[in-house]
Coordinates of C-alpha atoms and ligand atoms in Angstrom, one line a residue:
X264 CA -8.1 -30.7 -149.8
X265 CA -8.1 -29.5 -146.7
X266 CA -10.6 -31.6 -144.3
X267 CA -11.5 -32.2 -141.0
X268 CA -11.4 -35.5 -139.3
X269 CA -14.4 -36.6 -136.7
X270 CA -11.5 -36.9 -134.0
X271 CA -10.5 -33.5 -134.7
X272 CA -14.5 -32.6 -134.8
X273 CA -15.0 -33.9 -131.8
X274 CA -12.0 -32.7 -129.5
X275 CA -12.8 -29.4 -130.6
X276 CA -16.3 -29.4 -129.6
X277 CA -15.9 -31.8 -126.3
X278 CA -12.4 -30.6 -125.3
X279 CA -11.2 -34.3 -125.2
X280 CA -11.4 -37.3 -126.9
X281 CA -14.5 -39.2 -127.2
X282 CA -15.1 -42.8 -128.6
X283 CA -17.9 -45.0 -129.8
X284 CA -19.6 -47.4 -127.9
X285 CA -21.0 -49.7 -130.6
X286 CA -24.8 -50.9 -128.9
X287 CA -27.3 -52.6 -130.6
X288 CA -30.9 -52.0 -130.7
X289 CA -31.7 -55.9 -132.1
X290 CA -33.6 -54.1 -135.3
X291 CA -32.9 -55.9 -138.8
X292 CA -33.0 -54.8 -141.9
X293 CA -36.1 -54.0 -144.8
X294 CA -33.4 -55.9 -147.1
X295 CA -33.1 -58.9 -145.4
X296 CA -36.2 -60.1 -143.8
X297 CA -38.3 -60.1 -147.1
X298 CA -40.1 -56.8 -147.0
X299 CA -37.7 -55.2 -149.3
X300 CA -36.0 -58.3 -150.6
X301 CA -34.3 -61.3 -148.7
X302 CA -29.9 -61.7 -148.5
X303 CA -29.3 -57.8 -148.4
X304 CA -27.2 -55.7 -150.2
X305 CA -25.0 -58.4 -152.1
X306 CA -21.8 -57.2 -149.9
X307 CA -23.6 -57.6 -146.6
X308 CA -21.8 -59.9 -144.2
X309 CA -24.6 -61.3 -141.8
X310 CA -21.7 -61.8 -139.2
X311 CA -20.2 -58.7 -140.8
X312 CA -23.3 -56.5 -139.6
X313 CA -23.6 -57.7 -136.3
X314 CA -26.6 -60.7 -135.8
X315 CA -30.3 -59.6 -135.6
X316 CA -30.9 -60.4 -132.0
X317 CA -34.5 -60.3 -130.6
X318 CA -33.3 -60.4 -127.3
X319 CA -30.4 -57.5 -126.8
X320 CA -29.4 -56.6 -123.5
X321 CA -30.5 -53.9 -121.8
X322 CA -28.9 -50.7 -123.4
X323 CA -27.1 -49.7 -120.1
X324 CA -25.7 -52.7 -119.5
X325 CA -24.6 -52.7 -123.0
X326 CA -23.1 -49.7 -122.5
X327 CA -21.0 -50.7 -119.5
X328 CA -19.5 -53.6 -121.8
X329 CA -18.7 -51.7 -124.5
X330 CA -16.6 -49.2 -122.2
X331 CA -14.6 -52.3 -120.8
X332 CA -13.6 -52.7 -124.4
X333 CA -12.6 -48.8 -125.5
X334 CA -11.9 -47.3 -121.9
X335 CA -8.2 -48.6 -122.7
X336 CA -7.7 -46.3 -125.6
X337 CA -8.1 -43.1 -123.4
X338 CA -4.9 -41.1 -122.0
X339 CA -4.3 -42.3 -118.8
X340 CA -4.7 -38.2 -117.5
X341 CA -8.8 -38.4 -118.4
X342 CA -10.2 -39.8 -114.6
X343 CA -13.3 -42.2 -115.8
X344 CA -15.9 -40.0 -114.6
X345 CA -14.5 -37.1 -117.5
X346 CA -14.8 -39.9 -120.2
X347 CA -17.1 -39.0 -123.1
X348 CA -18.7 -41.6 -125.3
X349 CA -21.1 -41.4 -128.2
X350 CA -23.7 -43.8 -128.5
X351 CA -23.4 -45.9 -131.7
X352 CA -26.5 -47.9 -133.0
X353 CA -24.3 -49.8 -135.6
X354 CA -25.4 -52.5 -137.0
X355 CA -28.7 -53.2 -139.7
X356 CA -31.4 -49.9 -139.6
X357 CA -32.0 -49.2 -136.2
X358 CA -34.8 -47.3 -136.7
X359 CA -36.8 -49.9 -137.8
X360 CA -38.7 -51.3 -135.1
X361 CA -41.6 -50.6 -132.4
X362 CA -40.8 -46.4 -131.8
X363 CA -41.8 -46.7 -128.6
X364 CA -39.5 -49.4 -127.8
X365 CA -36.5 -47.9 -129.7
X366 CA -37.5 -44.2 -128.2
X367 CA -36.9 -46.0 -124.9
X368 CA -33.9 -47.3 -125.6
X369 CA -32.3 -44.3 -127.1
X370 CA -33.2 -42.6 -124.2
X371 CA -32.0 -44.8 -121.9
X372 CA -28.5 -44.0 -123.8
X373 CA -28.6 -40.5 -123.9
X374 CA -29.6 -39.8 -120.2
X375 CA -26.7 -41.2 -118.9
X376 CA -23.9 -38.2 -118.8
X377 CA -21.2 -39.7 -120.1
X378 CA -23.0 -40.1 -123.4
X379 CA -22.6 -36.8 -125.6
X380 CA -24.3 -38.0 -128.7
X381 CA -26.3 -40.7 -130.0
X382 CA -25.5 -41.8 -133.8
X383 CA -28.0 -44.1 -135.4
X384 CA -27.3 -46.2 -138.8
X385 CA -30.0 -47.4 -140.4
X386 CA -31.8 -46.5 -144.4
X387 CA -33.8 -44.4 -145.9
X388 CA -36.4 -46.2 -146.1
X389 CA -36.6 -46.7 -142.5
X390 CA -37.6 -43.0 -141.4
X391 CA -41.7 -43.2 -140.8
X392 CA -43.0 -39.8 -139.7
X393 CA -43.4 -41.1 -136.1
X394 CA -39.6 -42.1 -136.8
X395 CA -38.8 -38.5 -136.9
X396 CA -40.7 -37.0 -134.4
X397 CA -39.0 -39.7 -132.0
X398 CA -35.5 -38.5 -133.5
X399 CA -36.6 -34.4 -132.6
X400 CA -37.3 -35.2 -129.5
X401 CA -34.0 -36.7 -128.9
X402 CA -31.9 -34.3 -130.6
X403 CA -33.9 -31.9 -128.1
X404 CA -32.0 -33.9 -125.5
X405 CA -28.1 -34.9 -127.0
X406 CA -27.0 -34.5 -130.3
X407 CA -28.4 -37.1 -133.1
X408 CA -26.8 -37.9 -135.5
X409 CA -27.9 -39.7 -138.9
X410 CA -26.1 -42.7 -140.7
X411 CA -27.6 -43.1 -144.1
X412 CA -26.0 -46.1 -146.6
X413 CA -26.3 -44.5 -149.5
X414 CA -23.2 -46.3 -151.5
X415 CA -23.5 -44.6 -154.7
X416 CA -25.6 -42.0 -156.5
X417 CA -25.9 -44.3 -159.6
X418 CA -29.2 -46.1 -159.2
X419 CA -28.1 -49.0 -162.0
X420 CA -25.1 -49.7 -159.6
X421 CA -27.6 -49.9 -156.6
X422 CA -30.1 -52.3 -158.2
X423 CA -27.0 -54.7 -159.2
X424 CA -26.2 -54.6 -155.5
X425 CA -29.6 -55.0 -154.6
X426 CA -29.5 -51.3 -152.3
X427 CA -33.9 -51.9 -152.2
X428 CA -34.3 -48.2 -152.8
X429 CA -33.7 -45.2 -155.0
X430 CA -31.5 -42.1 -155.0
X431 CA -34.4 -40.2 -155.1
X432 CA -35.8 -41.8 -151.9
X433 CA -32.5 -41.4 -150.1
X434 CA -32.3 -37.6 -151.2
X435 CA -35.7 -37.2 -150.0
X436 CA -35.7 -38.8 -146.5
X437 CA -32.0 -36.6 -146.4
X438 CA -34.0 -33.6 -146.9
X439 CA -36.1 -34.4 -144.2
X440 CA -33.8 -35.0 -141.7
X441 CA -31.7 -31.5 -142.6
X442 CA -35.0 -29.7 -142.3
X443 CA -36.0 -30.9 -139.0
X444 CA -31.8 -30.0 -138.0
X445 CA -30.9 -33.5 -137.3
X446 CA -27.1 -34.3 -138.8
X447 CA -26.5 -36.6 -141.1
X448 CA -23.5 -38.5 -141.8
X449 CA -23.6 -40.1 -145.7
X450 CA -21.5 -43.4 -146.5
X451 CA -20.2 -44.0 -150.3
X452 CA -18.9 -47.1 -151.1
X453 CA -15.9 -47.1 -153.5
X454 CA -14.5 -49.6 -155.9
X455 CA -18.5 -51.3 -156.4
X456 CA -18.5 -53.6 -159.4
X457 CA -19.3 -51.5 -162.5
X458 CA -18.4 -48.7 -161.2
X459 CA -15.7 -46.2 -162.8
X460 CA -13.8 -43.3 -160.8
X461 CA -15.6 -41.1 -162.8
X462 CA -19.0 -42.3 -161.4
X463 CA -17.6 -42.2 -157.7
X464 CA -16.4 -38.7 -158.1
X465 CA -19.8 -38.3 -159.1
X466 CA -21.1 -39.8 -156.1
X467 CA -19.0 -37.7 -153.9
X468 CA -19.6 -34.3 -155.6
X469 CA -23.3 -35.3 -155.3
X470 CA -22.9 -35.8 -151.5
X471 CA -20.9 -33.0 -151.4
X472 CA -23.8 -30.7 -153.0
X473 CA -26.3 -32.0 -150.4
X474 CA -24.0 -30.7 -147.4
X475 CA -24.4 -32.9 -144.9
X476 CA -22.6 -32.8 -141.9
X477 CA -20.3 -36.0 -142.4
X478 CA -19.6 -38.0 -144.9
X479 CA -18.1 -42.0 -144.5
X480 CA -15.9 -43.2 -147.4
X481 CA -15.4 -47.0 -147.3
X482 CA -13.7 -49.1 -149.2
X483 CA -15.6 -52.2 -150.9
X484 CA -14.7 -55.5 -148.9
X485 CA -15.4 -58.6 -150.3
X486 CA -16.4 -60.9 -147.7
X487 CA -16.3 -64.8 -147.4
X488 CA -19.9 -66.1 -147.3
X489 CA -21.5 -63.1 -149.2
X490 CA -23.6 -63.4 -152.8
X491 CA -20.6 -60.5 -153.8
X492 CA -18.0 -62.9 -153.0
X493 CA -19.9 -65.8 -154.7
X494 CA -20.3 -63.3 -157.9
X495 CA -16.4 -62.4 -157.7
X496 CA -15.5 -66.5 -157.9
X497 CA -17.3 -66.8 -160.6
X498 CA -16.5 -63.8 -162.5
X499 CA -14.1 -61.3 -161.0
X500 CA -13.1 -57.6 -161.8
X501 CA -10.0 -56.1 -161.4
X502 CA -9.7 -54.5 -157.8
X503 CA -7.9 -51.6 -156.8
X504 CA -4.6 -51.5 -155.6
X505 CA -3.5 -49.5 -151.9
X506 CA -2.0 -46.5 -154.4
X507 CA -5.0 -46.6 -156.5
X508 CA -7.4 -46.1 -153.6
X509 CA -5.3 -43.7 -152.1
X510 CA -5.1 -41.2 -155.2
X511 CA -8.7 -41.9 -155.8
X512 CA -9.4 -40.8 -151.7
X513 CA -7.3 -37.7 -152.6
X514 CA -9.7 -36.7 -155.2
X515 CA -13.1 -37.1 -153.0
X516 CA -11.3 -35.3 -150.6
X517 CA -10.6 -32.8 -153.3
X518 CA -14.3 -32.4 -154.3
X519 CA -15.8 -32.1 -150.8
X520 CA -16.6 -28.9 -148.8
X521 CA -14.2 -28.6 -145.5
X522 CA -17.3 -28.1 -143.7
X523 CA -18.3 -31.5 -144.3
X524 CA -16.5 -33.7 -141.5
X525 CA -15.0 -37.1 -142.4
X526 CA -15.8 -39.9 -140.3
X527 CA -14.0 -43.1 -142.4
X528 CA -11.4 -43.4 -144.9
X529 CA -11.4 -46.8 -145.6
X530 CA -13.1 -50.6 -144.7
X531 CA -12.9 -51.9 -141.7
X532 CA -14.8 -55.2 -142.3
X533 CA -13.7 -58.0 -140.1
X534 CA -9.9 -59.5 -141.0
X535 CA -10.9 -63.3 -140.8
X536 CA -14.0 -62.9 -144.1
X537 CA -11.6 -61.0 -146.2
X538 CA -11.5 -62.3 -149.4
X539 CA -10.2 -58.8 -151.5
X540 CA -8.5 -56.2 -151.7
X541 CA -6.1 -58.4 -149.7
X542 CA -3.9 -55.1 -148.6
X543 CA -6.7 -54.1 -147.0
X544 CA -6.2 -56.5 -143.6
X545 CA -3.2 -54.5 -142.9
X546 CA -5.0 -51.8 -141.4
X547 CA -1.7 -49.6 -140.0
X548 CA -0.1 -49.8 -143.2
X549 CA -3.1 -49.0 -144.7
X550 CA -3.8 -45.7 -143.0
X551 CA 0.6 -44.8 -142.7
X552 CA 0.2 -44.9 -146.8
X553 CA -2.7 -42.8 -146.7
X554 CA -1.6 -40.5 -144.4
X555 CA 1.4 -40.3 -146.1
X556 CA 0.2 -39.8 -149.7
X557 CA -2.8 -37.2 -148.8
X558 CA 0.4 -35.1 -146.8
X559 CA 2.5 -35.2 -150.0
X560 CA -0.9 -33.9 -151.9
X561 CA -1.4 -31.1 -149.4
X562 CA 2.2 -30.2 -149.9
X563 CA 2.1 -30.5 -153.2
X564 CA -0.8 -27.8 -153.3
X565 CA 0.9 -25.2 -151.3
Ligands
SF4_1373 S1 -29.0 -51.9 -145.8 FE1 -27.3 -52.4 -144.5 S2 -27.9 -54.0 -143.1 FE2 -29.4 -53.9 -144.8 S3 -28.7 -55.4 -146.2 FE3 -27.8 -53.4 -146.9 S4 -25.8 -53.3 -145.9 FE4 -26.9 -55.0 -144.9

């Protein structure tokens, strides 16, 4: 039960805190502009996931306006020239795109100092073999690190969701990342429609087996304006409640390797498109019960 949290991870191996700089490459996503289906996974928020934007600023200028917006969060003792940052290619797959263009803008990132790694989301699906050369070279340069959607192991749950790929294709393009020593950071999606704990635990002890070097639990978000939301009017299923979640988190965190570094806990989708799990828009309270409940566990174990 013991784990490691990315904040711990990361004071550890910087020596101070370090924070995400959420940047955008302007890449969409297979899922959504038709070459892989059209609307996205079914819980995609377009607003949600940031807009595709052809025209993105240049990434060091982004970079300067993201630090305006997390540079308050650092004890006042770190001067700004000490302050780290990792580079966080959020939004849609940000690998899918022009390499050339993207290898440019990566590298724009990870020259400057103050950025100590560069974290990419983006799908399986969206790792050519150019792709990875471009992502060897870089991790040659800073740390690169992986973010792969993955959501569940269970491929019937995925097509109901409309994921556009297979496990199989995921565990593949996984492999081939580990191989060529690039980190990778898994997310799982709990509390998907259909799904029982059972299968999650599944999912996680899955992940778990593949050791990669972070995992992302988050919890599913119904958001207005998504087809999820307009399949929950119509015929809903019971959601879980802030203890339920919390005992279920205990037992992923249960089944995982400490190696395996935990990035996310929970959803953080935005408070104004939250339709359910209502509890979930009070964020503090959230994380104090889960805090809370995971100590008494540890304890408990002793
Ligand atoms: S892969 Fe990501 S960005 Fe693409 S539709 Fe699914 S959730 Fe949205």
């Amino acid at each position: 039960m013991k784990y490691t949290s990315v904040s711990e991870k990361l004071k550890q191996q910087f020596g101070t805190k370090v924070y995400r700089l959420s940047l955008s490459t302007g890449c969409t996503c297979p899922n959504r502009d038709g070459t892989k289906g059209y609307g996205g996974c079914t819980f995609c928020s377009e607003g949600g996931s940031g807009e595709f934007a052809a025209d993105v600023l240049p990434v060091s200028q982004q970079i300067e306006q993201a630090k305006l917006l997390v540079d308050r969060k650092f004890p006042k003792q770190i001067r700004p020239q000490d302050r780290k940052y990792i580079a966080y290619f959020q939004s849609f797959s940000n690998t899918y795109g022009d390499i050339r263009k993207l290898r440019n803008m990566f590298m724009e990132a990870i020259e400057r100092e103050e950025i100590v790694i560069l974290d990419i989301a983006t799908r399986p699906d969206c790792i050519s073999e150019e792709c990875l050369d471009m992502l060897k070279e870089l991790n040659a340069v800073k740390p690169v690190w992986i973010e792969l959607g993955l959501q569940t192991m269970h491929d019937e749950t995925a097509e109901a969701f409309h994921r556009g790929y297979r496990t199989i294709e995921f565990e593949q393009c996984f492999r081939r990342l580990q191989d060529a020593g690039i980190e990778v950071i898994v997310h799982l999606i709990l509390g998907l429609p259909g799904e029982t704990e059972e299968m999650m635990l599944e999912s996680v002890r899955y992940v778990n087996r593949l050791k990669p070097s972070g995992i992302k639990l988050h919890l599913l978000q119904i958001l207005k304006g998504t087809v999820m939301a307009e399949q929950f009017r119509r015929d809903p299923w019971p959601i879980m409640s802030l203890e339920e979640y919390c005992s279920l988190i205990i037992k992923c965190l249960d089944n995982l390797s400490e190696d395996i570094v935990i990035h996310r806990l929970t959803g953080d989708g935005p408070k104004s498109q939250l339709i359910e799990p209502a509890w979930c828009a009070d964020k503090k309270h959230v994380l104090n019960t889960l805090n809370r409940m995971v100590a008494q566990a540890e304890r408990t174990k002793l």
